């Protein structure tokens, strides 16, 4: 026998208290910070065009091509905030604690795009024309989550996605070999971690409230996970380069994103699931085994590639 899933309205109502508690928790631990303090403005100069400055050239910046690609992917991902806002505002609503979270979260995410863009343009780390063309292209196609219109799936997705973003920002910072960029991206990554905690706690409450429905959602989300920037033009090639460089790869995805969140929810200890819930959990376990194999294969390929590159360089 299976249990009927809760409706969106029931979930919104029953989780309201948890949202309020976690919003208050978030506000009490989130530290105020100012994006302008992280940008080395004195390094900036005018560009060509309207102000007749100097055109960007690749020699303007010391960072590697792959660090540049990562910074662009991370910024474009942040840039699509209006679409993400639309997604969560439609789903969570704009009332009471849900609405306060939607607006607060949007404001915090907006800061990320501002800070990273200011840094990139001031330090001439990226081609500003290309960046703007990519931004137009990416935002004009909008973003729609594979899980929009489903509250539990969306909460599961953003729990992983915020943590994935944290890992990606953090490792991009290290990859730049630039203390100023690293400091900024570490600061942004700290925000993403707090976002992850908010969503993770909320989904944890959903798992108690409606375990079968939530288990099915978790399995769906984990087994189809894609980064929100996956539709950036040229993303697949950039993603491979970023994986090889250690910004975000399958090993990190499994060990640093998927597993810690699943462990926090104690998904393999939940009791009293119906047959559909048990099936979802079984599928999830199989998927995690497969992900482990894929991560091992990735590590082998990466190590072989790095050995070949080292041999060529030596
Ligand atoms: Fe962000
Ligand atoms: Fe975030």
PDB file of C-alpha atoms and ligand atoms in Angstrom:
ATOM      1  CA  UNK A   1       0.000   0.000   0.000  1.00  0.00           C
ATOM      2  CA  UNK A   2       1.294   3.460  -0.733  1.00  0.00           C
ATOM      3  CA  UNK A   3       0.632   6.744   0.994  1.00  0.00           C
ATOM      4  CA  UNK A   4      -0.778   9.678  -0.955  1.00  0.00           C
ATOM      5  CA  UNK A   5       1.741  12.490  -1.435  1.00  0.00           C
ATOM      6  CA  UNK A   6       1.001  15.768   0.338  1.00  0.00           C
ATOM      7  CA  UNK A   7      -0.182  18.631  -1.867  1.00  0.00           C
ATOM      8  CA  UNK A   8       2.002  21.717  -2.391  1.00  0.00           C
ATOM      9  CA  UNK A   9      -0.390  23.749  -0.252  1.00  0.00           C
ATOM     10  CA  UNK A  10      -0.255  21.253   2.602  1.00  0.00           C
ATOM     11  CA  UNK A  11       3.524  21.197   2.428  1.00  0.00           C
ATOM     12  CA  UNK A  12       3.795  24.994   2.338  1.00  0.00           C
ATOM     13  CA  UNK A  13       1.547  25.273   5.359  1.00  0.00           C
ATOM     14  CA  UNK A  14       3.119  22.459   7.342  1.00  0.00           C
ATOM     15  CA  UNK A  15       6.676  23.636   6.675  1.00  0.00           C
ATOM     16  CA  UNK A  16       5.979  27.304   7.416  1.00  0.00           C
ATOM     17  CA  UNK A  17       7.163  27.030  11.020  1.00  0.00           C
ATOM     18  CA  UNK A  18      10.408  25.321   9.944  1.00  0.00           C
ATOM     19  CA  UNK A  19      10.996  28.040   7.346  1.00  0.00           C
ATOM     20  CA  UNK A  20      10.556  30.693  10.003  1.00  0.00           C
ATOM     21  CA  UNK A  21      12.946  28.990  12.420  1.00  0.00           C
ATOM     22  CA  UNK A  22      15.551  28.502   9.751  1.00  0.00           C
ATOM     23  CA  UNK A  23      15.158  32.009   8.381  1.00  0.00           C
ATOM     24  CA  UNK A  24      15.813  33.345  11.894  1.00  0.00           C
ATOM     25  CA  UNK A  25      18.717  30.987  12.271  1.00  0.00           C
ATOM     26  CA  UNK A  26      20.110  32.151   8.937  1.00  0.00           C
ATOM     27  CA  UNK A  27      19.752  35.825   9.841  1.00  0.00           C
ATOM     28  CA  UNK A  28      21.508  35.263  13.155  1.00  0.00           C
ATOM     29  CA  UNK A  29      24.565  33.552  11.615  1.00  0.00           C
ATOM     30  CA  UNK A  30      24.891  35.382   8.262  1.00  0.00           C
ATOM     31  CA  UNK A  31      27.546  38.100   8.589  1.00  0.00           C
ATOM     32  CA  UNK A  32      27.035  41.364   6.752  1.00  0.00           C
ATOM     33  CA  UNK A  33      29.687  41.922   4.096  1.00  0.00           C
ATOM     34  CA  UNK A  34      30.365  44.491   1.396  1.00  0.00           C
ATOM     35  CA  UNK A  35      31.284  43.409  -2.114  1.00  0.00           C
ATOM     36  CA  UNK A  36      33.218  46.641  -2.855  1.00  0.00           C
ATOM     37  CA  UNK A  37      35.734  45.822  -0.122  1.00  0.00           C
ATOM     38  CA  UNK A  38      36.836  42.731  -2.029  1.00  0.00           C
ATOM     39  CA  UNK A  39      37.602  44.469  -5.322  1.00  0.00           C
ATOM     40  CA  UNK A  40      41.094  45.945  -6.001  1.00  0.00           C
ATOM     41  CA  UNK A  41      39.723  49.081  -7.652  1.00  0.00           C
ATOM     42  CA  UNK A  42      43.147  50.745  -8.042  1.00  0.00           C
ATOM     43  CA  UNK A  43      44.078  48.065 -10.591  1.00  0.00           C
ATOM     44  CA  UNK A  44      41.264  49.154 -12.891  1.00  0.00           C
ATOM     45  CA  UNK A  45      41.480  51.271 -16.025  1.00  0.00           C
ATOM     46  CA  UNK A  46      39.188  52.321 -18.853  1.00  0.00           C
ATOM     47  CA  UNK A  47      38.383  50.020 -21.713  1.00  0.00           C
ATOM     48  CA  UNK A  48      38.289  50.911 -25.388  1.00  0.00           C
ATOM     49  CA  UNK A  49      35.044  52.142 -26.904  1.00  0.00           C
ATOM     50  CA  UNK A  50      33.091  55.041 -25.429  1.00  0.00           C
ATOM     51  CA  UNK A  51      35.880  56.180 -23.069  1.00  0.00           C
ATOM     52  CA  UNK A  52      38.735  55.484 -25.471  1.00  0.00           C
ATOM     53  CA  UNK A  53      40.760  53.348 -23.073  1.00  0.00           C
ATOM     54  CA  UNK A  54      42.650  50.190 -23.854  1.00  0.00           C
ATOM     55  CA  UNK A  55      41.088  47.077 -25.305  1.00  0.00           C
ATOM     56  CA  UNK A  56      41.322  43.872 -23.283  1.00  0.00           C
ATOM     57  CA  UNK A  57      44.030  41.423 -24.233  1.00  0.00           C
ATOM     58  CA  UNK A  58      44.793  38.064 -22.704  1.00  0.00           C
ATOM     59  CA  UNK A  59      48.138  39.427 -21.469  1.00  0.00           C
ATOM     60  CA  UNK A  60      46.230  41.738 -19.115  1.00  0.00           C
ATOM     61  CA  UNK A  61      45.676  38.842 -16.748  1.00  0.00           C
ATOM     62  CA  UNK A  62      47.967  36.313 -15.105  1.00  0.00           C
ATOM     63  CA  UNK A  63      45.302  33.720 -14.377  1.00  0.00           C
ATOM     64  CA  UNK A  64      45.157  30.459 -16.312  1.00  0.00           C
ATOM     65  CA  UNK A  65      42.640  29.767 -19.079  1.00  0.00           C
ATOM     66  CA  UNK A  66      40.851  27.182 -16.984  1.00  0.00           C
ATOM     67  CA  UNK A  67      40.589  29.546 -14.002  1.00  0.00           C
ATOM     68  CA  UNK A  68      39.168  32.123 -16.418  1.00  0.00           C
ATOM     69  CA  UNK A  69      36.623  29.616 -17.725  1.00  0.00           C
ATOM     70  CA  UNK A  70      35.620  28.716 -14.159  1.00  0.00           C
ATOM     71  CA  UNK A  71      35.183  32.333 -13.168  1.00  0.00           C
ATOM     72  CA  UNK A  72      33.006  32.915 -16.225  1.00  0.00           C
ATOM     73  CA  UNK A  73      30.865  29.842 -15.588  1.00  0.00           C
ATOM     74  CA  UNK A  74      30.447  30.766 -11.917  1.00  0.00           C
ATOM     75  CA  UNK A  75      29.523  34.346 -12.725  1.00  0.00           C
ATOM     76  CA  UNK A  76      27.080  33.438 -15.507  1.00  0.00           C
ATOM     77  CA  UNK A  77      25.457  30.990 -13.123  1.00  0.00           C
ATOM     78  CA  UNK A  78      25.006  33.768 -10.567  1.00  0.00           C
ATOM     79  CA  UNK A  79      23.811  36.116 -13.329  1.00  0.00           C
ATOM     80  CA  UNK A  80      20.749  34.059 -14.085  1.00  0.00           C
ATOM     81  CA  UNK A  81      19.286  35.080 -10.725  1.00  0.00           C
ATOM     82  CA  UNK A  82      16.081  36.590 -12.174  1.00  0.00           C
ATOM     83  CA  UNK A  83      15.136  33.157 -13.494  1.00  0.00           C
ATOM     84  CA  UNK A  84      15.978  31.458 -10.186  1.00  0.00           C
ATOM     85  CA  UNK A  85      14.028  34.106  -8.314  1.00  0.00           C
ATOM     86  CA  UNK A  86      11.071  33.465 -10.562  1.00  0.00           C
ATOM     87  CA  UNK A  87      11.307  29.745  -9.879  1.00  0.00           C
ATOM     88  CA  UNK A  88      11.352  29.984  -6.113  1.00  0.00           C
ATOM     89  CA  UNK A  89       8.954  32.927  -5.864  1.00  0.00           C
ATOM     90  CA  UNK A  90       6.402  30.954  -7.930  1.00  0.00           C
ATOM     91  CA  UNK A  91       6.890  27.871  -5.821  1.00  0.00           C
ATOM     92  CA  UNK A  92       7.389  29.239  -2.294  1.00  0.00           C
ATOM     93  CA  UNK A  93       5.131  32.263  -2.684  1.00  0.00           C
ATOM     94  CA  UNK A  94       5.945  35.715  -1.381  1.00  0.00           C
ATOM     95  CA  UNK A  95       4.049  35.597   1.899  1.00  0.00           C
ATOM     96  CA  UNK A  96       5.234  35.354   5.481  1.00  0.00           C
ATOM     97  CA  UNK A  97       8.467  33.480   6.214  1.00  0.00           C
ATOM     98  CA  UNK A  98       8.570  31.813   2.778  1.00  0.00           C
ATOM     99  CA  UNK A  99       8.430  35.233   1.116  1.00  0.00           C
ATOM    100  CA  UNK A 100      10.993  36.743   3.473  1.00  0.00           C
ATOM    101  CA  UNK A 101      13.371  33.925   2.589  1.00  0.00           C
ATOM    102  CA  UNK A 102      12.768  34.346  -1.158  1.00  0.00           C
ATOM    103  CA  UNK A 103      13.648  38.028  -0.992  1.00  0.00           C
ATOM    104  CA  UNK A 104      16.555  37.719   1.411  1.00  0.00           C
ATOM    105  CA  UNK A 105      18.092  34.858  -0.568  1.00  0.00           C
ATOM    106  CA  UNK A 106      17.690  36.825  -3.807  1.00  0.00           C
ATOM    107  CA  UNK A 107      19.458  39.827  -2.289  1.00  0.00           C
ATOM    108  CA  UNK A 108      22.350  37.671  -1.113  1.00  0.00           C
ATOM    109  CA  UNK A 109      22.721  35.959  -4.473  1.00  0.00           C
ATOM    110  CA  UNK A 110      22.622  39.344  -6.191  1.00  0.00           C
ATOM    111  CA  UNK A 111      25.675  40.327  -4.170  1.00  0.00           C
ATOM    112  CA  UNK A 112      27.600  37.364  -5.590  1.00  0.00           C
ATOM    113  CA  UNK A 113      27.137  38.426  -9.185  1.00  0.00           C
ATOM    114  CA  UNK A 114      27.979  42.059  -8.351  1.00  0.00           C
ATOM    115  CA  UNK A 115      31.158  41.159  -6.479  1.00  0.00           C
ATOM    116  CA  UNK A 116      32.502  38.667  -9.012  1.00  0.00           C
ATOM    117  CA  UNK A 117      31.765  40.939 -11.985  1.00  0.00           C
ATOM    118  CA  UNK A 118      33.405  43.948 -10.315  1.00  0.00           C
ATOM    119  CA  UNK A 119      36.471  41.857  -9.560  1.00  0.00           C
ATOM    120  CA  UNK A 120      36.733  40.413 -13.074  1.00  0.00           C
ATOM    121  CA  UNK A 121      36.387  43.746 -14.848  1.00  0.00           C
ATOM    122  CA  UNK A 122      38.645  45.680 -12.498  1.00  0.00           C
ATOM    123  CA  UNK A 123      41.444  43.143 -12.741  1.00  0.00           C
ATOM    124  CA  UNK A 124      40.855  42.541 -16.478  1.00  0.00           C
ATOM    125  CA  UNK A 125      40.678  38.829 -15.762  1.00  0.00           C
ATOM    126  CA  UNK A 126      38.250  38.160 -18.623  1.00  0.00           C
ATOM    127  CA  UNK A 127      37.353  39.547 -22.038  1.00  0.00           C
ATOM    128  CA  UNK A 128      34.592  42.027 -21.108  1.00  0.00           C
ATOM    129  CA  UNK A 129      32.897  41.905 -24.508  1.00  0.00           C
ATOM    130  CA  UNK A 130      32.768  38.140 -24.538  1.00  0.00           C
ATOM    131  CA  UNK A 131      31.528  38.110 -20.941  1.00  0.00           C
ATOM    132  CA  UNK A 132      28.676  40.470 -21.801  1.00  0.00           C
ATOM    133  CA  UNK A 133      27.738  38.503 -24.921  1.00  0.00           C
ATOM    134  CA  UNK A 134      27.709  35.281 -22.940  1.00  0.00           C
ATOM    135  CA  UNK A 135      25.607  36.912 -20.220  1.00  0.00           C
ATOM    136  CA  UNK A 136      23.047  38.164 -22.742  1.00  0.00           C
ATOM    137  CA  UNK A 137      22.924  34.804 -24.403  1.00  0.00           C
ATOM    138  CA  UNK A 138      22.587  32.895 -21.142  1.00  0.00           C
ATOM    139  CA  UNK A 139      20.008  35.170 -19.512  1.00  0.00           C
ATOM    140  CA  UNK A 140      17.980  35.547 -22.688  1.00  0.00           C
ATOM    141  CA  UNK A 141      17.420  31.799 -22.776  1.00  0.00           C
ATOM    142  CA  UNK A 142      16.319  31.893 -19.125  1.00  0.00           C
ATOM    143  CA  UNK A 143      16.533  29.024 -16.720  1.00  0.00           C
ATOM    144  CA  UNK A 144      13.923  26.504 -15.820  1.00  0.00           C
ATOM    145  CA  UNK A 145      14.665  23.845 -13.272  1.00  0.00           C
ATOM    146  CA  UNK A 146      13.762  20.287 -14.187  1.00  0.00           C
ATOM    147  CA  UNK A 147      11.855  20.255 -10.904  1.00  0.00           C
ATOM    148  CA  UNK A 148       9.887  23.507 -11.027  1.00  0.00           C
ATOM    149  CA  UNK A 149       6.325  23.209  -9.799  1.00  0.00           C
ATOM    150  CA  UNK A 150       7.344  20.485  -7.354  1.00  0.00           C
ATOM    151  CA  UNK A 151       8.205  21.783  -3.907  1.00  0.00           C
ATOM    152  CA  UNK A 152       9.925  18.725  -2.443  1.00  0.00           C
ATOM    153  CA  UNK A 153      12.008  18.034  -5.557  1.00  0.00           C
ATOM    154  CA  UNK A 154      13.008  21.684  -5.696  1.00  0.00           C
ATOM    155  CA  UNK A 155      14.073  21.688  -2.050  1.00  0.00           C
ATOM    156  CA  UNK A 156      16.119  18.555  -2.642  1.00  0.00           C
ATOM    157  CA  UNK A 157      17.683  20.042  -5.770  1.00  0.00           C
ATOM    158  CA  UNK A 158      18.717  23.329  -4.166  1.00  0.00           C
ATOM    159  CA  UNK A 159      20.177  21.523  -1.142  1.00  0.00           C
ATOM    160  CA  UNK A 160      22.692  19.842  -3.454  1.00  0.00           C
ATOM    161  CA  UNK A 161      23.004  22.755  -5.842  1.00  0.00           C
ATOM    162  CA  UNK A 162      23.950  25.310  -3.159  1.00  0.00           C
ATOM    163  CA  UNK A 163      26.623  22.947  -1.853  1.00  0.00           C
ATOM    164  CA  UNK A 164      27.872  22.269  -5.393  1.00  0.00           C
ATOM    165  CA  UNK A 165      28.135  26.017  -5.938  1.00  0.00           C
ATOM    166  CA  UNK A 166      30.075  26.356  -2.710  1.00  0.00           C
ATOM    167  CA  UNK A 167      32.591  23.733  -3.837  1.00  0.00           C
ATOM    168  CA  UNK A 168      32.886  25.301  -7.277  1.00  0.00           C
ATOM    169  CA  UNK A 169      33.480  28.850  -5.958  1.00  0.00           C
ATOM    170  CA  UNK A 170      35.936  27.650  -3.345  1.00  0.00           C
ATOM    171  CA  UNK A 171      38.030  25.626  -5.784  1.00  0.00           C
ATOM    172  CA  UNK A 172      37.881  28.317  -8.448  1.00  0.00           C
ATOM    173  CA  UNK A 173      39.337  30.731  -5.896  1.00  0.00           C
ATOM    174  CA  UNK A 174      42.264  28.389  -5.267  1.00  0.00           C
ATOM    175  CA  UNK A 175      42.783  27.797  -8.984  1.00  0.00           C
ATOM    176  CA  UNK A 176      43.234  31.502  -9.728  1.00  0.00           C
ATOM    177  CA  UNK A 177      46.440  31.615  -7.651  1.00  0.00           C
ATOM    178  CA  UNK A 178      45.349  35.128  -6.782  1.00  0.00           C
ATOM    179  CA  UNK A 179      44.923  35.933  -3.104  1.00  0.00           C
ATOM    180  CA  UNK A 180      42.346  38.647  -3.799  1.00  0.00           C
ATOM    181  CA  UNK A 181      40.154  36.383  -5.963  1.00  0.00           C
ATOM    182  CA  UNK A 182      40.538  33.569  -3.486  1.00  0.00           C
ATOM    183  CA  UNK A 183      39.431  35.785  -0.627  1.00  0.00           C
ATOM    184  CA  UNK A 184      36.359  36.949  -2.542  1.00  0.00           C
ATOM    185  CA  UNK A 185      35.327  33.470  -3.654  1.00  0.00           C
ATOM    186  CA  UNK A 186      35.854  32.076  -0.166  1.00  0.00           C
ATOM    187  CA  UNK A 187      33.470  34.763   1.091  1.00  0.00           C
ATOM    188  CA  UNK A 188      30.882  33.883  -1.569  1.00  0.00           C
ATOM    189  CA  UNK A 189      31.304  30.169  -0.833  1.00  0.00           C
ATOM    190  CA  UNK A 190      30.505  30.824   2.837  1.00  0.00           C
ATOM    191  CA  UNK A 191      27.127  32.287   1.775  1.00  0.00           C
ATOM    192  CA  UNK A 192      26.406  29.272  -0.418  1.00  0.00           C
ATOM    193  CA  UNK A 193      27.063  27.034   2.567  1.00  0.00           C
ATOM    194  CA  UNK A 194      24.467  28.854   4.647  1.00  0.00           C
ATOM    195  CA  UNK A 195      21.979  28.580   1.776  1.00  0.00           C
ATOM    196  CA  UNK A 196      22.641  24.850   1.622  1.00  0.00           C
ATOM    197  CA  UNK A 197      22.023  24.522   5.365  1.00  0.00           C
ATOM    198  CA  UNK A 198      18.689  26.340   5.085  1.00  0.00           C
ATOM    199  CA  UNK A 199      17.412  24.093   2.298  1.00  0.00           C
ATOM    200  CA  UNK A 200      18.898  20.954   3.785  1.00  0.00           C
ATOM    201  CA  UNK A 201      17.086  21.572   7.083  1.00  0.00           C
ATOM    202  CA  UNK A 202      13.841  22.255   5.268  1.00  0.00           C
ATOM    203  CA  UNK A 203      14.062  19.100   3.193  1.00  0.00           C
ATOM    204  CA  UNK A 204      14.954  17.198   6.379  1.00  0.00           C
ATOM    205  CA  UNK A 205      11.641  18.378   7.837  1.00  0.00           C
ATOM    206  CA  UNK A 206       9.828  17.320   4.644  1.00  0.00           C
ATOM    207  CA  UNK A 207      11.372  13.885   5.002  1.00  0.00           C
ATOM    208  CA  UNK A 208       9.812  13.549   8.450  1.00  0.00           C
ATOM    209  CA  UNK A 209       6.493  14.974   7.308  1.00  0.00           C
ATOM    210  CA  UNK A 210       6.090  12.940   4.138  1.00  0.00           C
ATOM    211  CA  UNK A 211       8.854  10.318   3.961  1.00  0.00           C
ATOM    212  CA  UNK A 212       7.805   8.379   0.862  1.00  0.00           C
ATOM    213  CA  UNK A 213       7.173  11.418  -1.291  1.00  0.00           C
ATOM    214  CA  UNK A 214      10.450  12.944  -0.142  1.00  0.00           C
ATOM    215  CA  UNK A 215      12.476   9.768  -0.686  1.00  0.00           C
ATOM    216  CA  UNK A 216      11.135   9.538  -4.244  1.00  0.00           C
ATOM    217  CA  UNK A 217      12.050  13.197  -4.793  1.00  0.00           C
ATOM    218  CA  UNK A 218      15.585  12.718  -3.429  1.00  0.00           C
ATOM    219  CA  UNK A 219      16.191   9.758  -5.721  1.00  0.00           C
ATOM    220  CA  UNK A 220      14.868  11.651  -8.756  1.00  0.00           C
ATOM    221  CA  UNK A 221      17.010  14.678  -8.013  1.00  0.00           C
ATOM    222  CA  UNK A 222      20.255  12.843  -7.220  1.00  0.00           C
ATOM    223  CA  UNK A 223      20.003  10.588 -10.242  1.00  0.00           C
ATOM    224  CA  UNK A 224      19.360  13.446 -12.698  1.00  0.00           C
ATOM    225  CA  UNK A 225      21.454  16.206 -11.097  1.00  0.00           C
ATOM    226  CA  UNK A 226      22.785  18.923 -13.380  1.00  0.00           C
ATOM    227  CA  UNK A 227      24.460  22.194 -12.464  1.00  0.00           C
ATOM    228  CA  UNK A 228      22.264  25.264 -13.089  1.00  0.00           C
ATOM    229  CA  UNK A 229      24.872  26.583 -15.556  1.00  0.00           C
ATOM    230  CA  UNK A 230      24.691  23.446 -17.700  1.00  0.00           C
ATOM    231  CA  UNK A 231      23.012  25.366 -20.533  1.00  0.00           C
ATOM    232  CA  UNK A 232      25.719  28.039 -20.787  1.00  0.00           C
ATOM    233  CA  UNK A 233      27.039  27.903 -24.333  1.00  0.00           C
ATOM    234  CA  UNK A 234      30.195  25.780 -24.430  1.00  0.00           C
ATOM    235  CA  UNK A 235      29.486  24.512 -20.900  1.00  0.00           C
ATOM    236  CA  UNK A 236      30.264  20.851 -21.541  1.00  0.00           C
ATOM    237  CA  UNK A 237      33.792  21.557 -22.739  1.00  0.00           C
ATOM    238  CA  UNK A 238      34.382  24.025 -19.900  1.00  0.00           C
ATOM    239  CA  UNK A 239      32.987  21.516 -17.379  1.00  0.00           C
ATOM    240  CA  UNK A 240      35.488  18.888 -18.514  1.00  0.00           C
ATOM    241  CA  UNK A 241      38.397  21.330 -18.175  1.00  0.00           C
ATOM    242  CA  UNK A 242      37.127  22.407 -14.756  1.00  0.00           C
ATOM    243  CA  UNK A 243      36.828  18.789 -13.647  1.00  0.00           C
ATOM    244  CA  UNK A 244      40.403  18.001 -14.704  1.00  0.00           C
ATOM    245  CA  UNK A 245      41.596  21.124 -12.871  1.00  0.00           C
ATOM    246  CA  UNK A 246      39.767  20.061  -9.681  1.00  0.00           C
ATOM    247  CA  UNK A 247      37.102  22.771  -9.615  1.00  0.00           C
ATOM    248  CA  UNK A 248      34.181  20.387  -9.762  1.00  0.00           C
ATOM    249  CA  UNK A 249      34.436  16.731 -10.664  1.00  0.00           C
ATOM    250  CA  UNK A 250      32.513  13.527 -10.118  1.00  0.00           C
ATOM    251  CA  UNK A 251      34.586  12.560  -7.075  1.00  0.00           C
ATOM    252  CA  UNK A 252      33.843  15.895  -5.421  1.00  0.00           C
ATOM    253  CA  UNK A 253      30.229  15.689  -6.524  1.00  0.00           C
ATOM    254  CA  UNK A 254      29.807  12.311  -4.864  1.00  0.00           C
ATOM    255  CA  UNK A 255      31.976  12.715  -1.756  1.00  0.00           C
ATOM    256  CA  UNK A 256      31.620  16.412  -0.958  1.00  0.00           C
ATOM    257  CA  UNK A 257      28.112  17.207  -2.180  1.00  0.00           C
ATOM    258  CA  UNK A 258      25.790  14.222  -2.510  1.00  0.00           C
ATOM    259  CA  UNK A 259      26.964  12.000   0.344  1.00  0.00           C
ATOM    260  CA  UNK A 260      27.246  14.587   3.155  1.00  0.00           C
ATOM    261  CA  UNK A 261      23.700  15.812   2.491  1.00  0.00           C
ATOM    262  CA  UNK A 262      22.272  12.288   2.268  1.00  0.00           C
ATOM    263  CA  UNK A 263      24.078  11.395   5.496  1.00  0.00           C
ATOM    264  CA  UNK A 264      22.638  14.452   7.206  1.00  0.00           C
ATOM    265  CA  UNK A 265      19.132  13.329   6.216  1.00  0.00           C
ATOM    266  CA  UNK A 266      19.947   9.766   7.332  1.00  0.00           C
ATOM    267  CA  UNK A 267      18.149   8.509   4.234  1.00  0.00           C
ATOM    268  CA  UNK A 268      19.262   4.938   4.782  1.00  0.00           C
ATOM    269  CA  UNK A 269      17.888   4.916   8.333  1.00  0.00           C
ATOM    270  CA  UNK A 270      14.396   6.262   7.636  1.00  0.00           C
ATOM    271  CA  UNK A 271      11.844   3.722   8.847  1.00  0.00           C
ATOM    272  CA  UNK A 272       8.305   2.870   7.812  1.00  0.00           C
ATOM    273  CA  UNK A 273       8.579   3.545   4.076  1.00  0.00           C
ATOM    274  CA  UNK A 274       5.928   2.061   1.808  1.00  0.00           C
ATOM    275  CA  UNK A 275       6.838  -0.023  -1.233  1.00  0.00           C
ATOM    276  CA  UNK A 276       7.337   3.011  -3.493  1.00  0.00           C
ATOM    277  CA  UNK A 277       9.491   4.732  -0.899  1.00  0.00           C
ATOM    278  CA  UNK A 278      11.597   1.587  -0.451  1.00  0.00           C
ATOM    279  CA  UNK A 279      11.955   1.232  -4.200  1.00  0.00           C
ATOM    280  CA  UNK A 280      13.172   4.834  -4.496  1.00  0.00           C
ATOM    281  CA  UNK A 281      15.701   4.242  -1.726  1.00  0.00           C
ATOM    282  CA  UNK A 282      16.908   1.048  -3.415  1.00  0.00           C
ATOM    283  CA  UNK A 283      17.277   2.899  -6.723  1.00  0.00           C
ATOM    284  CA  UNK A 284      19.187   5.626  -4.921  1.00  0.00           C
ATOM    285  CA  UNK A 285      21.594   3.082  -3.402  1.00  0.00           C
ATOM    286  CA  UNK A 286      22.188   1.567  -6.853  1.00  0.00           C
ATOM    287  CA  UNK A 287      22.748   4.987  -8.333  1.00  0.00           C
ATOM    288  CA  UNK A 288      25.309   5.838  -5.631  1.00  0.00           C
ATOM    289  CA  UNK A 289      27.206   2.618  -6.412  1.00  0.00           C
ATOM    290  CA  UNK A 290      27.227   3.558 -10.082  1.00  0.00           C
ATOM    291  CA  UNK A 291      28.365   7.091  -9.221  1.00  0.00           C
ATOM    292  CA  UNK A 292      31.262   5.608  -7.248  1.00  0.00           C
ATOM    293  CA  UNK A 293      32.328   3.586 -10.290  1.00  0.00           C
ATOM    294  CA  UNK A 294      32.081   6.652 -12.504  1.00  0.00           C
ATOM    295  CA  UNK A 295      34.128   8.679 -10.012  1.00  0.00           C
ATOM    296  CA  UNK A 296      36.848   5.997  -9.996  1.00  0.00           C
ATOM    297  CA  UNK A 297      36.890   5.920 -13.798  1.00  0.00           C
ATOM    298  CA  UNK A 298      37.152   9.691 -13.882  1.00  0.00           C
ATOM    299  CA  UNK A 299      40.077   9.648 -11.442  1.00  0.00           C
ATOM    300  CA  UNK A 300      41.920   7.065 -13.546  1.00  0.00           C
ATOM    301  CA  UNK A 301      41.432   9.053 -16.738  1.00  0.00           C
ATOM    302  CA  UNK A 302      42.429  12.319 -15.078  1.00  0.00           C
ATOM    303  CA  UNK A 303      45.559  10.804 -13.540  1.00  0.00           C
ATOM    304  CA  UNK A 304      46.584   9.304 -16.892  1.00  0.00           C
ATOM    305  CA  UNK A 305      46.018  12.642 -18.629  1.00  0.00           C
ATOM    306  CA  UNK A 306      48.010  14.538 -16.001  1.00  0.00           C
ATOM    307  CA  UNK A 307      50.859  12.014 -16.248  1.00  0.00           C
ATOM    308  CA  UNK A 308      50.953  12.465 -20.040  1.00  0.00           C
ATOM    309  CA  UNK A 309      50.943  16.252 -19.654  1.00  0.00           C
ATOM    310  CA  UNK A 310      53.737  16.096 -17.057  1.00  0.00           C
ATOM    311  CA  UNK A 311      55.802  13.833 -19.331  1.00  0.00           C
ATOM    312  CA  UNK A 312      55.322  16.238 -22.218  1.00  0.00           C
ATOM    313  CA  UNK A 313      56.261  19.244 -20.053  1.00  0.00           C
ATOM    314  CA  UNK A 314      59.352  17.440 -18.664  1.00  0.00           C
TER     315      UNK A 314
HETATM  316 FE1  LIG B   1      25.529  32.515  -5.296  1.00  0.00          FE
HETATM  317 FE1  LIG B   2      23.419  30.350  -2.947  1.00  0.00          FE
END
